[in-house]
Coordinates of C-alpha atoms in Angstrom, one line a residue:
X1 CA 3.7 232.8 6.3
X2 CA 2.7 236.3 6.9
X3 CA 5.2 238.7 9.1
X4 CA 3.9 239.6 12.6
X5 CA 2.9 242.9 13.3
X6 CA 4.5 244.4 16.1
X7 CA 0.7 245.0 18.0
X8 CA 0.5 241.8 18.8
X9 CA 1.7 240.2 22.4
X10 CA 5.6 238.2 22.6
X11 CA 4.1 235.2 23.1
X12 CA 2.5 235.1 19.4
X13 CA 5.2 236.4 18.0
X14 CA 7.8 233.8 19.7
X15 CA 5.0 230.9 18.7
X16 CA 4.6 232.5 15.2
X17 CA 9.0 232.6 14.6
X18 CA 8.6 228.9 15.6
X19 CA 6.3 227.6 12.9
X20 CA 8.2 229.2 10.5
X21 CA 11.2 227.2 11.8
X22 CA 9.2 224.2 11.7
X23 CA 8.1 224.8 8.6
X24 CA 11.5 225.6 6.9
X25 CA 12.8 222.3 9.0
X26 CA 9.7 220.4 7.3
X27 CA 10.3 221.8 4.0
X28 CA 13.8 219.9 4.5
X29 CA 13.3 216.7 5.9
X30 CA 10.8 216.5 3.0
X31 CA 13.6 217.1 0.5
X32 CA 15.8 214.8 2.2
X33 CA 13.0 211.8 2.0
X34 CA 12.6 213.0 -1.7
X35 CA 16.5 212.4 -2.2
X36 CA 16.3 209.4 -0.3
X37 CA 13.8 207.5 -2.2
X38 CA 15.3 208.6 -5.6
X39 CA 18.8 206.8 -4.3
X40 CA 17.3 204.0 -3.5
X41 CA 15.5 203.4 -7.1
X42 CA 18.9 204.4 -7.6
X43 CA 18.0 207.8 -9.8
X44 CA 20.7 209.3 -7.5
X45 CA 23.6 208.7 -6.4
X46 CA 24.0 208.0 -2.5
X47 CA 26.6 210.5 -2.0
X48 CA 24.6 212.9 -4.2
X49 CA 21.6 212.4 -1.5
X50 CA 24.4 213.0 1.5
X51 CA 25.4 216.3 0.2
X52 CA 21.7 217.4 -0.5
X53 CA 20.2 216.3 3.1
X54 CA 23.1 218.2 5.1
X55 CA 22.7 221.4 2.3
X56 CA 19.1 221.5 2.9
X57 CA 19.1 221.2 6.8
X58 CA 21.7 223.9 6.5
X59 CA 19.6 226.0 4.7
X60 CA 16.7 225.3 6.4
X61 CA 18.8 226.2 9.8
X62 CA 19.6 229.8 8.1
X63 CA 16.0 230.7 6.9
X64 CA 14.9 229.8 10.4
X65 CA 17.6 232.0 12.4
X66 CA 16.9 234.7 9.3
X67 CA 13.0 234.5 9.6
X68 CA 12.8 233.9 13.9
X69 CA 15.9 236.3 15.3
X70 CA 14.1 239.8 14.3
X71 CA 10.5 238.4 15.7
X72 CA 12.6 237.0 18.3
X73 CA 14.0 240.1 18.8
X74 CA 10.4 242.5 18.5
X75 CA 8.9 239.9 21.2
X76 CA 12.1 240.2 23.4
X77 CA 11.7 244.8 22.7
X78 CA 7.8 244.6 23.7
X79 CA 9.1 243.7 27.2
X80 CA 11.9 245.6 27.5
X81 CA 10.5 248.6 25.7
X82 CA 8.0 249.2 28.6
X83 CA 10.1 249.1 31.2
X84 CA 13.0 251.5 29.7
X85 CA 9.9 253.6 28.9
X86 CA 9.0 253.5 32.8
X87 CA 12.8 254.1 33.9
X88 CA 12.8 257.3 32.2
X89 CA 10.1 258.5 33.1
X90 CA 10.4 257.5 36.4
X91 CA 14.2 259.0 36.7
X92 CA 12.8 262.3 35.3
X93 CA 9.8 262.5 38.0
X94 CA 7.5 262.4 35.3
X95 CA 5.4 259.8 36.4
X96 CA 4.8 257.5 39.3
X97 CA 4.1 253.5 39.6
X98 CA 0.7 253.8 41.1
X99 CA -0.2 255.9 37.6
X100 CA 1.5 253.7 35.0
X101 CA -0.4 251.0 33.1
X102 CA 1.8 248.4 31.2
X103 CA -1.2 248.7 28.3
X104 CA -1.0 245.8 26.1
X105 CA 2.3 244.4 27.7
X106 CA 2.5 240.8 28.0
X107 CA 0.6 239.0 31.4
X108 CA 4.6 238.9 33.2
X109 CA 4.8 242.8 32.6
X110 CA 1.3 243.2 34.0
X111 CA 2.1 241.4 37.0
X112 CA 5.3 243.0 37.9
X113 CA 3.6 246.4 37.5
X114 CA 1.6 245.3 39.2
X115 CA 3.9 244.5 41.9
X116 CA 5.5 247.7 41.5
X117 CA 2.3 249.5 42.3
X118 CA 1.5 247.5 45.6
X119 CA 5.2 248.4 46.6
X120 CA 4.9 252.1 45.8
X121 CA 1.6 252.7 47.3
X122 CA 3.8 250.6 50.6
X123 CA 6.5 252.7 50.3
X124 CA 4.4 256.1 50.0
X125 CA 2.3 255.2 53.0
X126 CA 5.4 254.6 54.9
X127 CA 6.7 258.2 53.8
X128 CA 3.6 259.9 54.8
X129 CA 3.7 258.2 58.4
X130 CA 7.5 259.5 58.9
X131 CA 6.7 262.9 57.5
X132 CA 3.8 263.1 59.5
X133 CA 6.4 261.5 62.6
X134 CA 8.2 264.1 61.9
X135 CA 6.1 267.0 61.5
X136 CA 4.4 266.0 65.0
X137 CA 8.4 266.0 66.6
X138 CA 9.1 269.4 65.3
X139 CA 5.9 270.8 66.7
X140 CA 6.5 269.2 70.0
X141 CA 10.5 270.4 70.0
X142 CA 8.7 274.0 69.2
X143 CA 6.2 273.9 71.5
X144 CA 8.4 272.8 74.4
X145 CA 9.5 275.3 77.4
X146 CA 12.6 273.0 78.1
X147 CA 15.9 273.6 76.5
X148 CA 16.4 270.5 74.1
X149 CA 20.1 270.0 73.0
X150 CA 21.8 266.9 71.0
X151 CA 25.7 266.6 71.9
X152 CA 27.2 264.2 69.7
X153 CA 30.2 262.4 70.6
X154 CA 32.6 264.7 69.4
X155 CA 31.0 267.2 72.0
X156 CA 29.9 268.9 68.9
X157 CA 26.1 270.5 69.2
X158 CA 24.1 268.3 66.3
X159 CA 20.4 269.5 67.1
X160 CA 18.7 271.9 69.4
X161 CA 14.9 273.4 70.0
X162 CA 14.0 276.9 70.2
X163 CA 14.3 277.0 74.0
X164 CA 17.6 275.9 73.6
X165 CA 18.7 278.7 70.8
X166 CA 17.1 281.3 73.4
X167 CA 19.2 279.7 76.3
X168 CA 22.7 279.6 74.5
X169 CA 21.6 281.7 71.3
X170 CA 21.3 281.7 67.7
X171 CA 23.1 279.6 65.1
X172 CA 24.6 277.3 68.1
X173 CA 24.7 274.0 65.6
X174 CA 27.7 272.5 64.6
X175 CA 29.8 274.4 67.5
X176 CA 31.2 272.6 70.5
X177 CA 29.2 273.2 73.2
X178 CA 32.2 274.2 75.6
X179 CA 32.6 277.4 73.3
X180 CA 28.8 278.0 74.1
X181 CA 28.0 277.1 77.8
X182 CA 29.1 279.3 80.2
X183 CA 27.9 276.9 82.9
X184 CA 30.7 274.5 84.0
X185 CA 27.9 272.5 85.9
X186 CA 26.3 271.8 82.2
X187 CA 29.4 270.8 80.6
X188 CA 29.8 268.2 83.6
X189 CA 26.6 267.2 83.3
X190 CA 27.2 265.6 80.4
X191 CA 30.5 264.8 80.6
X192 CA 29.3 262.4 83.3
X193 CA 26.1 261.0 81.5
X194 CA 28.9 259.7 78.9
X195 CA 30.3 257.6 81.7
X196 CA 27.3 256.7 83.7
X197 CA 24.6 257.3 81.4
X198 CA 22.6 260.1 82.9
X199 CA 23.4 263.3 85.3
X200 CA 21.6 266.5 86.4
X201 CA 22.9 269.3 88.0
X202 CA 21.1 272.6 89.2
X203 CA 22.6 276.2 88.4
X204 CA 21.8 278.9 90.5
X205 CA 23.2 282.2 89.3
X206 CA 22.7 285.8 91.2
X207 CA 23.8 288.6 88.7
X208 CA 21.9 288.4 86.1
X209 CA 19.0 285.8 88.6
X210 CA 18.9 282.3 87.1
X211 CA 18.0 279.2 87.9
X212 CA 18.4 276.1 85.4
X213 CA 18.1 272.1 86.1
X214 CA 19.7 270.6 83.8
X215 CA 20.0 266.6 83.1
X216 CA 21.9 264.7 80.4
X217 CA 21.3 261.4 79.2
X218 CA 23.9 259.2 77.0
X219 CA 21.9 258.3 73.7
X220 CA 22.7 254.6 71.6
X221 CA 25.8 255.5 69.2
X222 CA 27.1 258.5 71.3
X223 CA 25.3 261.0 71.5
X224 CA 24.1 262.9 75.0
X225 CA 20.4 264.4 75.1
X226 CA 20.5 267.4 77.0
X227 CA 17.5 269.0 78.4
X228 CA 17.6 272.5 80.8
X229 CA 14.6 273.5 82.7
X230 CA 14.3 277.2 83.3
X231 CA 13.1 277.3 87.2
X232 CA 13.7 281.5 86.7
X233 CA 10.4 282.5 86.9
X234 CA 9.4 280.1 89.3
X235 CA 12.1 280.5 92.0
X236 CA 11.1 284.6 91.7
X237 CA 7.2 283.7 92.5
X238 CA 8.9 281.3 95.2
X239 CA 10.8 284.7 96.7
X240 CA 7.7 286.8 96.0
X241 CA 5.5 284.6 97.7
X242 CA 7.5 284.8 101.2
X243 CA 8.8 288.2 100.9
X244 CA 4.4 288.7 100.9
X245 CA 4.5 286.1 103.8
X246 CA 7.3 288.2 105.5
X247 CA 5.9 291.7 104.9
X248 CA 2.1 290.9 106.1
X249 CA 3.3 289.4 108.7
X250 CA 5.3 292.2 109.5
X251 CA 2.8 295.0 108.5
X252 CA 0.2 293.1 110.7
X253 CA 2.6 292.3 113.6
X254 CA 3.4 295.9 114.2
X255 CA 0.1 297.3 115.2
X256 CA -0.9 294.0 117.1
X257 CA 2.6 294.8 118.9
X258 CA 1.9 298.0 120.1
X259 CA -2.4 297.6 120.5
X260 CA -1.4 294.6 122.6
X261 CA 1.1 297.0 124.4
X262 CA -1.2 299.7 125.0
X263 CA -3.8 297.4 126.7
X264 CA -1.2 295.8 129.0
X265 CA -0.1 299.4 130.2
X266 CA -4.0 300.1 130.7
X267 CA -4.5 297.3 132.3
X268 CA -1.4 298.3 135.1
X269 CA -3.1 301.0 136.4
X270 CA -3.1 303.9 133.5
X271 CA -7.0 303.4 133.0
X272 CA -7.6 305.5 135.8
X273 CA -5.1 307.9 134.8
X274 CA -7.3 310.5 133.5
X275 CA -4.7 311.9 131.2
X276 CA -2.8 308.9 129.9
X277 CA -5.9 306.9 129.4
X278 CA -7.5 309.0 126.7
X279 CA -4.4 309.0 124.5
X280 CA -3.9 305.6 124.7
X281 CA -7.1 304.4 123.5
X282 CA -6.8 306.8 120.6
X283 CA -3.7 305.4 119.7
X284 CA -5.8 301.9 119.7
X285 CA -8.4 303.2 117.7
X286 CA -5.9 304.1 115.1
X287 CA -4.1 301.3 115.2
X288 CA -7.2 299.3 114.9
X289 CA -8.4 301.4 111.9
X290 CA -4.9 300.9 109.8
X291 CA -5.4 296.7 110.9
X292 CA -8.8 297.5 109.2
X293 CA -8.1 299.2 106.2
X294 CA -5.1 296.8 105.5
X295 CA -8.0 293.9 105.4
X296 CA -10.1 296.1 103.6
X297 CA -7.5 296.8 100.6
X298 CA -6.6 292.8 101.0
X299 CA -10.1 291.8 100.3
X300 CA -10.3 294.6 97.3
X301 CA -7.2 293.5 96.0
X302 CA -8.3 289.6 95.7
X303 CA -11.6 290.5 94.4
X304 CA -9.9 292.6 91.4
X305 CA -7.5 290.2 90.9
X306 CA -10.9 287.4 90.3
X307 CA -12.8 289.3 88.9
X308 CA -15.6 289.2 90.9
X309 CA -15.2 292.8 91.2
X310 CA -17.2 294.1 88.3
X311 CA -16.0 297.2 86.0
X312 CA -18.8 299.7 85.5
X313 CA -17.3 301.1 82.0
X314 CA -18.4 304.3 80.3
X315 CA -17.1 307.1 78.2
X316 CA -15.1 309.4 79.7
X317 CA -13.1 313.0 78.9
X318 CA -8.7 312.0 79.9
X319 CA -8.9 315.5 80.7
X320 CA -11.8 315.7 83.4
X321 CA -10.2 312.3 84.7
X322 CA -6.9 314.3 85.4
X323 CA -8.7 317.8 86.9
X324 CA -10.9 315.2 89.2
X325 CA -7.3 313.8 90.7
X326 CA -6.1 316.5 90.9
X327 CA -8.5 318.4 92.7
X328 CA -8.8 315.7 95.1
X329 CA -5.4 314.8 96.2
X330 CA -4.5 319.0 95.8
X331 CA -4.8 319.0 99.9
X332 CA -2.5 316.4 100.5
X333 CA 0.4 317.9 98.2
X334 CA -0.4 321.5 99.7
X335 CA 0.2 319.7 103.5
X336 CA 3.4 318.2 102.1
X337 CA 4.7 321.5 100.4
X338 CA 4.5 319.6 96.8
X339 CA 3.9 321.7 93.9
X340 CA 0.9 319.4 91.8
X341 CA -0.2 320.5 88.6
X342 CA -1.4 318.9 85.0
X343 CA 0.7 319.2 82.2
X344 CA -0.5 320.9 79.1
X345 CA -2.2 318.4 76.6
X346 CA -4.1 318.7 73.1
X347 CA -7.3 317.6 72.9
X348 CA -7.8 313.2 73.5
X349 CA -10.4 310.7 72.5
X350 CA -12.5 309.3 75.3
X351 CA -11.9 306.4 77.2
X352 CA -13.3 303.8 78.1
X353 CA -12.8 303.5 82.0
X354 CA -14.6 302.6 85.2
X355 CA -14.6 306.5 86.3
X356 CA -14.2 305.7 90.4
X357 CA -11.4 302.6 90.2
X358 CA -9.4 304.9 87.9
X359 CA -9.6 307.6 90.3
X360 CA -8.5 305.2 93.0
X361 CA -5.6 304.3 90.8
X362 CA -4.8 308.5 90.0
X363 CA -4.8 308.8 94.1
X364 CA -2.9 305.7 94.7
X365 CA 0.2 306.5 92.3
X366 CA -0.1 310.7 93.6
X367 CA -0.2 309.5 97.1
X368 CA 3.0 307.8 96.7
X369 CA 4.5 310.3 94.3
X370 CA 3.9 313.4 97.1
X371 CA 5.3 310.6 99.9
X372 CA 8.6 310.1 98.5
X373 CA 9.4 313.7 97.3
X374 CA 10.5 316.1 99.2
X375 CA 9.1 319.5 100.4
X376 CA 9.6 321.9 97.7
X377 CA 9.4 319.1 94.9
X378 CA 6.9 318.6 92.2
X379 CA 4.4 316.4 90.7
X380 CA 3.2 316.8 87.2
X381 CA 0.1 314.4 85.8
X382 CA -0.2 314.6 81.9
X383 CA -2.0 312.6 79.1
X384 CA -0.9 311.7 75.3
X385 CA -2.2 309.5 72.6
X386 CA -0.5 305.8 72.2
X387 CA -1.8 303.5 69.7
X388 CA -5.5 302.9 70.4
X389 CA -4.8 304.0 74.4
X390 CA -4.3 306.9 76.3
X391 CA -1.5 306.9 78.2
X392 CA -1.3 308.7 81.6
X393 CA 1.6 309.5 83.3
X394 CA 2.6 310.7 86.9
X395 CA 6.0 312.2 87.2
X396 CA 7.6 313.3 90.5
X397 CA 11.1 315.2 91.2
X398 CA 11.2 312.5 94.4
X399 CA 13.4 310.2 95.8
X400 CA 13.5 307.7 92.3
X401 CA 13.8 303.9 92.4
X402 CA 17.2 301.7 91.8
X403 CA 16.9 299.2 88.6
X404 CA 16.5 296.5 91.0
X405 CA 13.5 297.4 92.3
X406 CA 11.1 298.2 89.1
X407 CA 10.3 294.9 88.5
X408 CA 9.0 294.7 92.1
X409 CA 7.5 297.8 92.9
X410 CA 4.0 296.6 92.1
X411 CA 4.2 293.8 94.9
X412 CA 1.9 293.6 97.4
X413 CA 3.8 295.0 100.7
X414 CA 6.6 295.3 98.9
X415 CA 8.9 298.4 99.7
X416 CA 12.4 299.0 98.0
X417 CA 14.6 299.7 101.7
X418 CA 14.0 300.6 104.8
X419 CA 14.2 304.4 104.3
X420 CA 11.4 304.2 101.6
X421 CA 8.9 302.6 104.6
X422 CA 7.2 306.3 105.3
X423 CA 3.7 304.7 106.6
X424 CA 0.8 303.4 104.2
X425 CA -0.2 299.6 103.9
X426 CA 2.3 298.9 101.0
X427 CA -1.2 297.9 99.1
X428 CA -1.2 301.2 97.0
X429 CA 0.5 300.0 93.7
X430 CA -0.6 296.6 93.7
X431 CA -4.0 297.5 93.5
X432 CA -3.6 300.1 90.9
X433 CA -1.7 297.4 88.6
X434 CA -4.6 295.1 89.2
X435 CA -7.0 298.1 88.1
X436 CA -5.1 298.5 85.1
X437 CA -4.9 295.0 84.1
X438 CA -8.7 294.9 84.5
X439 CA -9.8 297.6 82.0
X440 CA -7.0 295.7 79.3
X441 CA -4.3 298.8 80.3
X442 CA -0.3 298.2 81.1
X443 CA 1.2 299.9 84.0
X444 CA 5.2 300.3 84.5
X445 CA 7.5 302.5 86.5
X446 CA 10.5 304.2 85.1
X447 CA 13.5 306.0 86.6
X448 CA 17.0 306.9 86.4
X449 CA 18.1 305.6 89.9
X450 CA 18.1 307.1 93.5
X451 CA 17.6 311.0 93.9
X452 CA 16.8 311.3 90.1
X453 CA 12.8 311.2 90.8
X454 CA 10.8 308.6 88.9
X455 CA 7.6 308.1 86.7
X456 CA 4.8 305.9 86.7
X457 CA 2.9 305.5 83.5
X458 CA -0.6 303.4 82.8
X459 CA -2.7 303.1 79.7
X460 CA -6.4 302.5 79.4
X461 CA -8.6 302.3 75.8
X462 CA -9.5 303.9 73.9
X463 CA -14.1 304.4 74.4
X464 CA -15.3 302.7 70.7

């Protein structure tokens, strides 16, 4: 019989090395029925016909194993060939499941490729959902404002968020978090969420302000999930919104005090005083008119503030804008025995300004620097070019601000100390910020500290 070649499946070639067994085994039994029949016409001996049956079985058993181990062997190599094909390939990343075919393998290969390729295409599904798990927790531990910290039981910090690495800093992970907390409250925070499962706390620190609430939770295997609010910003608009409460109260209170007192000492008798009487209801009429413009600034503040104040923009010369103020508020600083003048400046685009609320903001931040600098002082306006602005600045030799207070000083009503309360509605500087903010500027005080005189600085754009 002709040899197998190796193209064809394992199941032909097992089938084909067992005909040729049977064959040989035929061949054999075929000899042996030869020999038998010659001994019984007695042509051979008996013993004769013994020794040639067992030697031909013999034989026939070697030509079998000879002739059926190799295609035994090639049908048993064109299943395991495929699959030690596959291993490499796979170990070297060359290939995956899904985009191997077995070829001419036999049906079992197919099938368990087969099976291979369901399970891959199972297992890469799976991976894309927890990469895309994961992907969606990292943006929300990036996107969050709350401090996010994993403890684990060791105290050791395992995993924090970026709110976290700004509250206790950079490069925090894998240090115990008692050599990074400087807040006892937080370290028993969670050493009491290990023991009852959860605690908060809330830190409340004066120098430098801040205000945390913090609350731990104990986490299966160990670990504590600490999370810290920053309530910073919020407890300052908390302290800005009633120092405003206090301070228009205050502001309004103090001519209704003394309007209401006037009237009641009219109304005893100094009506008909024709001397008294004339005085008093010009110090009503006054007072009324500083009630009235402290609405009146109110109402123009809130409206910048919305927007429903529009900005009439146009073109205009940084130069012109600083003659204008200072032309206008020249009379006040003359009363007050303030030198004003304009700094020297080279020549500056135009910008892009609403020409009468920019002068409101000029006279605002002049009025305040002539009211808080001495007789004999000065106050210098000047003009430079800052990346697509023009920044304008007001510098006075006056009474200067503490650190404290910079932060505040645009506030509505808000005034630094007692000894800085020289009259005006305390509206000024608010409504210049607001002005600011409106045509897309920045506005910020600066100064050394008190007695060292300060400056106020605003930008506006550049005209396109």
């Amino acid at each position: 019989m002709p040899l197998v070649p190796r193209t064809v499946g394992g199941r032909v070639m097992l089938v084909t090395a067992a005909a040729l067994a049977i064959d040989v085994l035929a061949s054999a039994a075929l000899s042996a029925v030869i020999l038998t029949g010659r001994a019984r016409d007695g042509t051979v001996p008996l013993a004769d016909v013994a020794t040639g049956v067992v030697t031909s079985l013999v034989l026939a058993a070697i030509v079998a194993a000879i002739l059926g181990l190799p295609l035994a062997l090639l049908a048993a190599r064109s299943v395991t060939d495929p699959i030690e094909r596959l291993t490499r390939r796979l170990d070297r990343g060359t290939v995956s499941p899904t985009g191997w075919s077995p070829g001419s393998a036999p049906a079992e290969l197919v099938r368990l490729a087969a099976a291979l390729r369901a399970l891959a295409t199972s297992a890469s599904e799976r991976y894309a959902a927890a990469e895309s798990e994961r992907d969606r927790f990292a943006t929300l531990l990036r996107e969050m404002d709350d401090a996010v910290i994993v403890v684990g039981a060791d105290d050791v910090i395992e995993l924090t968020d970026p709110a976290a690495d700004r509250l206790l800093g950079p490069s925090v992970v894998g240090r115990r978090l008692a050599e990074i907390a400087r807040e006892h409250e937080i370290l028993n925070a969670v050493e009491e969420a290990r023991h009852l499962g959860s605690s908060s706390a809330q830190i409340e620190r004066s120098d430098p302000r801040r205000s945390l609430h913090v609350v731990a939770r104990l986490l299966p295997g160990g670990d504590v999930l600490l999370t810290a609010r920053d309530l910073t910003a919020i407890r300052r608009l908390e302290t800005v919104r009633s120092d405003f409460v206090a301070n228009v109260s205050h502001e309004l209170r103090t001519p209704i005090a003394s309007i209401k007192a006037m009237v009641e000492t009219l109304e005893s008798g100094a009506v008909r005083d024709a001397s008294a009487a004339p005085d008093f209801l010009a110090r009503i009429h006054r007072e009324v008119d500083d009630l009235a413009q402290i609405v009146a600034e109110l109402l123009s503040l809130t409206r910048i503030e919305s927007g429903a104040e529009a900005l009439h923009l146009r073109p205009e010369d940084p130069a012109e804008l600083l003659d204008v103020a200072v032309e206008r508020m020249r009379p006040l600083a003359q009363r007050a025995g303030i030198d004003l003048a304009v700094a020297p400046a080279p020549a500056l685009p135009r910008v892009a300004v609403d020409r009468e609320k920019v002068a409101t903001v000029f006279a605002d931040l002049i009025h305040n620097a002539v009211k808080f600098t001495d007789p004999g002082g000065s106050v210098t306006l000047a003009a430079a070019r800052s990346d697509g602005f023009v920044s304008f600045s007001i510098r006075d030799t006056g009474a200067g601000i503490g650190r404290e207070d910079l932060d505040r000083i645009f506030e509505r009503f808000y005034k630094t100390d007692a000894s800085r309360s020289r009259g005006g509605t305390g509206l000024g500087l608010a409504i210049a910020k607001h002005i600011v903010l409106a045509h897309g500027g920045e506005i910020h005080a600066e100064s050394e500290g008190p007695g060292r005189g300060s400056t106020f600085r605003f930008t506006v754009p550049i005209a396109p």
